[in-house]
Backbone atoms as SQL, in Angstrom:
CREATE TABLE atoms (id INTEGER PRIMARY KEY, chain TEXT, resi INTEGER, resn TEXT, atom TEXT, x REAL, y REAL, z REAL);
INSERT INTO atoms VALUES
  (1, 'A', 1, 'UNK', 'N', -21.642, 20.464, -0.777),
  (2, 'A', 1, 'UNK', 'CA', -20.935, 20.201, -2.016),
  (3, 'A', 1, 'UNK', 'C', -19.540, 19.647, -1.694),
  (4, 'A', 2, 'UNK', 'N', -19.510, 18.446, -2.212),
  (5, 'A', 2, 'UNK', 'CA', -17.666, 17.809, -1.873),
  (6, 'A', 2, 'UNK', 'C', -16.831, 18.368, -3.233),
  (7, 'A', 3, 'UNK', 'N', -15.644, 17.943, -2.830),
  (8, 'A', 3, 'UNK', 'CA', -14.599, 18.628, -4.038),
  (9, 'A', 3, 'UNK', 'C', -14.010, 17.186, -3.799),
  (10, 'A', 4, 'UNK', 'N', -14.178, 16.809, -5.295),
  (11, 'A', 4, 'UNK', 'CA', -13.276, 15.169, -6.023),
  (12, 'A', 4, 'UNK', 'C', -12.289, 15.822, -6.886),
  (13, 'A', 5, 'UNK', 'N', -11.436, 14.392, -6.306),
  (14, 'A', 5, 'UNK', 'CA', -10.068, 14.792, -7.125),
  (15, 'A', 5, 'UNK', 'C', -10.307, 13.858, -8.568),
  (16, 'A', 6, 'UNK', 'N', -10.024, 13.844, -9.498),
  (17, 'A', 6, 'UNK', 'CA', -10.269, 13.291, -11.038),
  (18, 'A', 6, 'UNK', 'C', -8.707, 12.344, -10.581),
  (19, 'A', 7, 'UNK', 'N', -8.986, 11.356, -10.225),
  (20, 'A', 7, 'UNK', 'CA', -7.721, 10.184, -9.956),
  (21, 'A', 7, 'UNK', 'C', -7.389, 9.662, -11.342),
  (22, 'A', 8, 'UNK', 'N', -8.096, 9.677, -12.118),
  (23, 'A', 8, 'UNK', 'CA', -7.570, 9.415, -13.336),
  (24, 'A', 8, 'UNK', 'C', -7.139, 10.226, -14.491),
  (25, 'A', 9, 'UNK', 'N', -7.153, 11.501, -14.185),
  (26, 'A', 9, 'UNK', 'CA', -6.630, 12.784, -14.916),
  (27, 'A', 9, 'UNK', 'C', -4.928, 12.643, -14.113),
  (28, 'A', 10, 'UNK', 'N', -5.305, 12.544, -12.536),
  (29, 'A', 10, 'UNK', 'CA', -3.434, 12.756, -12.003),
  (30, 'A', 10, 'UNK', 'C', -2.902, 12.025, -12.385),
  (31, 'A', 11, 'UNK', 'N', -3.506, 10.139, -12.407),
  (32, 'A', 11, 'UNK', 'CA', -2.749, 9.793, -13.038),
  (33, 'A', 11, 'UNK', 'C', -1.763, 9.440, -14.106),
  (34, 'A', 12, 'UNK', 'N', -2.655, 9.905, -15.115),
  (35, 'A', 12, 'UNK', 'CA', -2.029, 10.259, -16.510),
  (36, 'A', 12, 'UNK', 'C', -1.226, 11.788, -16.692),
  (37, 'A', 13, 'UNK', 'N', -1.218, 12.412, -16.266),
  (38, 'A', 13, 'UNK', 'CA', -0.423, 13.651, -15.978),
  (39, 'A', 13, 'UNK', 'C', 0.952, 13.143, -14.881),
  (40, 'A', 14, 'UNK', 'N', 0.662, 12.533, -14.411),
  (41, 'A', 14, 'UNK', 'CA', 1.868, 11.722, -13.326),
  (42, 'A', 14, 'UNK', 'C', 2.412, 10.718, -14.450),
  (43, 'A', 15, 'UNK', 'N', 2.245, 10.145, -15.357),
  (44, 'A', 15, 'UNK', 'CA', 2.923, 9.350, -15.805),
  (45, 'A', 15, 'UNK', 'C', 2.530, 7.837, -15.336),
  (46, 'A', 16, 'UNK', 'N', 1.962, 7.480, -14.598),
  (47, 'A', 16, 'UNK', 'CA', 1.292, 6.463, -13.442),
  (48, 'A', 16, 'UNK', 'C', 2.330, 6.207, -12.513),
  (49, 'A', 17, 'UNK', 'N', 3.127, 7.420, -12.345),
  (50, 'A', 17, 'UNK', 'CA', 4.303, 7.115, -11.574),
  (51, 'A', 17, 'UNK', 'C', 3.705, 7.609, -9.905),
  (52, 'A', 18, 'UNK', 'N', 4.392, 6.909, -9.083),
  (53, 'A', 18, 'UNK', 'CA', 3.560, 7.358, -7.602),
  (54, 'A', 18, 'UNK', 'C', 5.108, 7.308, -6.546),
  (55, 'A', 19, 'UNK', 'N', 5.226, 8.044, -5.505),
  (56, 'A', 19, 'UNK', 'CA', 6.425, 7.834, -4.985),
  (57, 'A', 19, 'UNK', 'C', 5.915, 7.355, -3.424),
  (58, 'A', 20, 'UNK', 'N', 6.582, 7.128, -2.605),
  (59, 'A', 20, 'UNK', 'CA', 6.205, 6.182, -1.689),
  (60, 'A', 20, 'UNK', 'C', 7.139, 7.078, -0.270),
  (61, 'A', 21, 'UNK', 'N', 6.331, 7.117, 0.897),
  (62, 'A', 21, 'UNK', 'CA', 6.914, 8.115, 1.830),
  (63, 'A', 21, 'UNK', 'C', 6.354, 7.371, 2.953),
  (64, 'A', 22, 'UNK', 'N', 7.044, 7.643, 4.245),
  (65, 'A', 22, 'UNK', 'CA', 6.828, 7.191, 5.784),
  (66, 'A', 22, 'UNK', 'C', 5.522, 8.244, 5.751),
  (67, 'A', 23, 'UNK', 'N', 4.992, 7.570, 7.093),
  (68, 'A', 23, 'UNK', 'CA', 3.945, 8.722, 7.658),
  (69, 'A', 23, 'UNK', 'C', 4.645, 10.070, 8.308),
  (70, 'A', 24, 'UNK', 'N', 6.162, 9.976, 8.659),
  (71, 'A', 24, 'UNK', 'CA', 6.428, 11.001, 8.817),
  (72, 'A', 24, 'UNK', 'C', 6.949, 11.639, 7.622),
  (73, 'A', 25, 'UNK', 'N', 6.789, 11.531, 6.561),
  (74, 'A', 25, 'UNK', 'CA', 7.312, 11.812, 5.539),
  (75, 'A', 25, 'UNK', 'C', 8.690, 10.738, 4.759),
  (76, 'A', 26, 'UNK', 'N', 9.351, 11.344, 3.676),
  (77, 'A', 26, 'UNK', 'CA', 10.547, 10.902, 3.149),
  (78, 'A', 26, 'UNK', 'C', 10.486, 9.351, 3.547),
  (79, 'A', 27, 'UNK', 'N', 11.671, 8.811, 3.457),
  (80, 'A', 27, 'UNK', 'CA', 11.808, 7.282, 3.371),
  (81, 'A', 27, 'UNK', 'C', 12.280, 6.381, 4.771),
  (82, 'A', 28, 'UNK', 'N', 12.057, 5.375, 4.434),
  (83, 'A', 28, 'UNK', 'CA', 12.621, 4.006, 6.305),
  (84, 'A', 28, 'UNK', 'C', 14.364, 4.949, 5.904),
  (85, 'A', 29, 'UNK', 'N', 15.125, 5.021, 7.386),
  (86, 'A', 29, 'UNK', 'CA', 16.538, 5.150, 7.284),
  (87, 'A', 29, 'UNK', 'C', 17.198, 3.995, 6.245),
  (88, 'A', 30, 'UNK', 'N', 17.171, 2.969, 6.264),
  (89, 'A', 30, 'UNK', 'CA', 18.250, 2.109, 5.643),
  (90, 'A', 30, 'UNK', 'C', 17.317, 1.964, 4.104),
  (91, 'A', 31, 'UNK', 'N', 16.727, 2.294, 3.520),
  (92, 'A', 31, 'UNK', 'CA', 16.019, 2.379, 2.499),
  (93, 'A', 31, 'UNK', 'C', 17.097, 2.985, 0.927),
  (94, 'A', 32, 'UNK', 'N', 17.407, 1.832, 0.178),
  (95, 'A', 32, 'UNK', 'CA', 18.279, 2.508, -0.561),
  (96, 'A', 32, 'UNK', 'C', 17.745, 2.465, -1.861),
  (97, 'A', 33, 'UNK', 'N', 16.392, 2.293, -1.999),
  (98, 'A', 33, 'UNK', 'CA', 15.546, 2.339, -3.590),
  (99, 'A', 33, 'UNK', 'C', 15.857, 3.952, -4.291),
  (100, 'A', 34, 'UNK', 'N', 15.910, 4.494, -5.890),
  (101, 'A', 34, 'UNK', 'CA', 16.061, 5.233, -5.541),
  (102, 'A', 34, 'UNK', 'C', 14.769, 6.743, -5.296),
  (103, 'A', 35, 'UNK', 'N', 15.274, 8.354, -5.389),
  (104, 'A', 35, 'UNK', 'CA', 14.195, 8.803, -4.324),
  (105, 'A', 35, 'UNK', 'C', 13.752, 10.541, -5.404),
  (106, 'A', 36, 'UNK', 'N', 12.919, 10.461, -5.040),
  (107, 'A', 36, 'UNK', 'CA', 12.935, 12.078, -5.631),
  (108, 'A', 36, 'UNK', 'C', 12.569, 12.755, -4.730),
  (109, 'A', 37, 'UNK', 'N', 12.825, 14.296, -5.552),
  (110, 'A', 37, 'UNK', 'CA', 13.085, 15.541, -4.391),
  (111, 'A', 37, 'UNK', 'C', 12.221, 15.739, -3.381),
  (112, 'A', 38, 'UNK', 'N', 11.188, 15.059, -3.256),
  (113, 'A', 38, 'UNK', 'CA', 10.331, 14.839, -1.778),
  (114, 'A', 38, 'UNK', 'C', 10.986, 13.778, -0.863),
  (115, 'A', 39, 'UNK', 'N', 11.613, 13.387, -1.272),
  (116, 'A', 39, 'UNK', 'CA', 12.075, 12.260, -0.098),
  (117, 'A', 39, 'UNK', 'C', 11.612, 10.929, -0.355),
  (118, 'A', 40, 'UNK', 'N', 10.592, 10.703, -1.282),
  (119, 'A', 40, 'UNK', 'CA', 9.820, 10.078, -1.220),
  (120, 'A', 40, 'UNK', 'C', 10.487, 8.694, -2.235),
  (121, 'A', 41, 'UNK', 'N', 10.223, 7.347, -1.808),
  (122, 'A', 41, 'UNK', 'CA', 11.093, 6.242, -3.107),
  (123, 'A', 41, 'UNK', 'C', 10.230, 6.957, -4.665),
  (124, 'A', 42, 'UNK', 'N', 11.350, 6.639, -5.791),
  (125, 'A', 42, 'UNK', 'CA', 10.151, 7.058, -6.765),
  (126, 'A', 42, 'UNK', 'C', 10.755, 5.447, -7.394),
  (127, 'A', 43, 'UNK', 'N', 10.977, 4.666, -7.399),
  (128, 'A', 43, 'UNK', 'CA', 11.310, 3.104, -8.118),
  (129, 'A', 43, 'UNK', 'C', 11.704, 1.859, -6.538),
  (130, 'A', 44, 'UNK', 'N', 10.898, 1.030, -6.693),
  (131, 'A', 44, 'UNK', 'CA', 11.526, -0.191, -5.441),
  (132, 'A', 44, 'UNK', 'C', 12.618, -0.682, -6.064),
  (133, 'A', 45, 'UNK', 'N', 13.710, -0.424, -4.909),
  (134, 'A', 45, 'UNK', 'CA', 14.903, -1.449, -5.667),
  (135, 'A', 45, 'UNK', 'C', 14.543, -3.017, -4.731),
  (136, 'A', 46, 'UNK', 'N', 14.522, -4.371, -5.766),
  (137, 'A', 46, 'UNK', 'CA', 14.675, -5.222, -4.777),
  (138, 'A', 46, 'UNK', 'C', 15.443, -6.146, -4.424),
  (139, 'A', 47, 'UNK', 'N', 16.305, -5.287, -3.859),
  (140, 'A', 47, 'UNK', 'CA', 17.398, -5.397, -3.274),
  (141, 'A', 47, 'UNK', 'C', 17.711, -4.440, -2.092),
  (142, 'A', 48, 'UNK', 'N', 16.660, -3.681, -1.880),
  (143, 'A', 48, 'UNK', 'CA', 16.118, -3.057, -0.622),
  (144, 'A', 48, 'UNK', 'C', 15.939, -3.348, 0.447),
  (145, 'A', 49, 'UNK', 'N', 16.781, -3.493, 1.733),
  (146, 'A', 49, 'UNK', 'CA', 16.610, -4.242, 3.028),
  (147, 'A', 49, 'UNK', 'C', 15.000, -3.452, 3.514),
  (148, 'A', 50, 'UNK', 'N', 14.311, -2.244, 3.305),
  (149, 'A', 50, 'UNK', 'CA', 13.340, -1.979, 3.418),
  (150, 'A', 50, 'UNK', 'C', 12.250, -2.210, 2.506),
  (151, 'A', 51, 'UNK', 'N', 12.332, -3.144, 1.490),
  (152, 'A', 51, 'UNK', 'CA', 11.360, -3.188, 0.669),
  (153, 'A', 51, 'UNK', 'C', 10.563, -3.956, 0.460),
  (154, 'A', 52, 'UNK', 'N', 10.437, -4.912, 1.796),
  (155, 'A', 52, 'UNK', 'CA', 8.982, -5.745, 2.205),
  (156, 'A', 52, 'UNK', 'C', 8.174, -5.201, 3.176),
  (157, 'A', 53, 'UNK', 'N', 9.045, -3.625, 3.506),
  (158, 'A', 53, 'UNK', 'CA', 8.155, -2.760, 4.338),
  (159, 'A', 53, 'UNK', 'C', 7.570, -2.024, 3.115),
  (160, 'A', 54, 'UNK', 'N', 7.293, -2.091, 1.870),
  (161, 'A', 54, 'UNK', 'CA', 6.329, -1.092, 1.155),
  (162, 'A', 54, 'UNK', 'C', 4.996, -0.564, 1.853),
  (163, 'A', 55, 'UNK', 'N', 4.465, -1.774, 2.296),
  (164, 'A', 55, 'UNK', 'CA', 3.066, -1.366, 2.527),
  (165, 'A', 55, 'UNK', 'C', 2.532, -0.852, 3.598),
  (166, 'A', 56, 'UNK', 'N', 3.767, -0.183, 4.158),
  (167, 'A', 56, 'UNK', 'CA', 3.908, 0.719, 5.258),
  (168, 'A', 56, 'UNK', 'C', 3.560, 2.010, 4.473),
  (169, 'A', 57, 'UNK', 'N', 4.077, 2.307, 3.438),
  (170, 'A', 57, 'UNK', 'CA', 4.139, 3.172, 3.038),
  (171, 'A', 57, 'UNK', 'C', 3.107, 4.181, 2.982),
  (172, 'A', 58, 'UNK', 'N', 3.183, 5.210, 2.590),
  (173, 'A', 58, 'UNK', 'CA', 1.931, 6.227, 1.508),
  (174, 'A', 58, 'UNK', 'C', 2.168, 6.337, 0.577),
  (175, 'A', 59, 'UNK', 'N', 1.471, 6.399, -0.207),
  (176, 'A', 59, 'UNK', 'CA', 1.482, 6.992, -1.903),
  (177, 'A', 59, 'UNK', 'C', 1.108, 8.362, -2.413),
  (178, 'A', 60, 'UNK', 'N', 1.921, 9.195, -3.103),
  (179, 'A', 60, 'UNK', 'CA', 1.160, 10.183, -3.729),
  (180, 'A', 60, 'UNK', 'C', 1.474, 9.984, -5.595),
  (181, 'A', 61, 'UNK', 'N', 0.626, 10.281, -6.338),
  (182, 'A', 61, 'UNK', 'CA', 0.892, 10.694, -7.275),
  (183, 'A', 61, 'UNK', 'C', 1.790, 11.476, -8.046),
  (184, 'A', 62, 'UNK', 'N', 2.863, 11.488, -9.063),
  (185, 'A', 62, 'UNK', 'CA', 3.999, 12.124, -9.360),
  (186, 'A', 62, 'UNK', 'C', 3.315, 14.072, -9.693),
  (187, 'A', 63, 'UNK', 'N', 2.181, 13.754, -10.080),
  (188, 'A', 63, 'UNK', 'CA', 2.002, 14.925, -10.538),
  (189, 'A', 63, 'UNK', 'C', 1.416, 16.121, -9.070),
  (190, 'A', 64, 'UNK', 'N', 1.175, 15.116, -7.902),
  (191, 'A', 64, 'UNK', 'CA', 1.136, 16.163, -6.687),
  (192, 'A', 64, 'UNK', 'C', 1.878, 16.247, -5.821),
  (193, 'A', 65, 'UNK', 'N', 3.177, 16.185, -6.375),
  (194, 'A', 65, 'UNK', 'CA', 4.200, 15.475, -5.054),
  (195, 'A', 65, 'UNK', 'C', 4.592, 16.856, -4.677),
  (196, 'A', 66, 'UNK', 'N', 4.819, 16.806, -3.448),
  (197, 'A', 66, 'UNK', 'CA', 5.185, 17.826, -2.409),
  (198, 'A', 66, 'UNK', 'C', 6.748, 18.510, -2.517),
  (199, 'A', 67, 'UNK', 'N', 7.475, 17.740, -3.590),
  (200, 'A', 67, 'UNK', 'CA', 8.917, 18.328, -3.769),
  (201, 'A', 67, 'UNK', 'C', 8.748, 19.133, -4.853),
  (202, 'A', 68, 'UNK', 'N', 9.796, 20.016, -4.972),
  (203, 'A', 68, 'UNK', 'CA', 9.924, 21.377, -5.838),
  (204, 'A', 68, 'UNK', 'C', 10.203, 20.750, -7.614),
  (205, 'A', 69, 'UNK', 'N', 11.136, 19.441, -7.630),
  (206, 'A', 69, 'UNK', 'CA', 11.176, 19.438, -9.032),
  (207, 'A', 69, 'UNK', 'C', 11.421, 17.935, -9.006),
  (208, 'A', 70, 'UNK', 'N', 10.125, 17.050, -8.782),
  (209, 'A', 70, 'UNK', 'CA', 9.803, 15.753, -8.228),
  (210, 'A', 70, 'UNK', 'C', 9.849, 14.776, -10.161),
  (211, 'A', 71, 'UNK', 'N', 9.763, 15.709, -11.021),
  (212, 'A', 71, 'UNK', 'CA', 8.934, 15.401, -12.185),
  (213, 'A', 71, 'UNK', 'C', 10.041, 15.449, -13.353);
């Protein structure tokens, strides 16, 4: 038996908002988009010397984000 996540329930409970994190977590150093309490970008500024590195990134959903008051 697998366990699915309902991707379209988080997303509407997230707002379709998603925040964006290194593989080691939180954001590139010179990254000045801004960020919520995970570390994570929650808006691309572009005007971001890191923000043609997006697709470096990870994504989580606003409604599972790993920070205490991300929302």
């Amino acid at each position: 038996m697998t366990d699915t996540r309902n991707v379209d329930a988080i997303a509407r409970a997230s707002g379709y908002e998603r925040h964006g994190t290194t593989f080691l977590g939180g954001s590139f150093a010179s990254c000045i988009c801004p960020k919520k309490a995970c570390g994570g970008v929650a808006n691309e500024d572009p005007l971001c010397p890191e923000h043609s590195r997006t697709p470096a990134q990870l994504w989580h959903w606003a409604a599972e984000c790993p920070g205490t008051s991300s929302t």
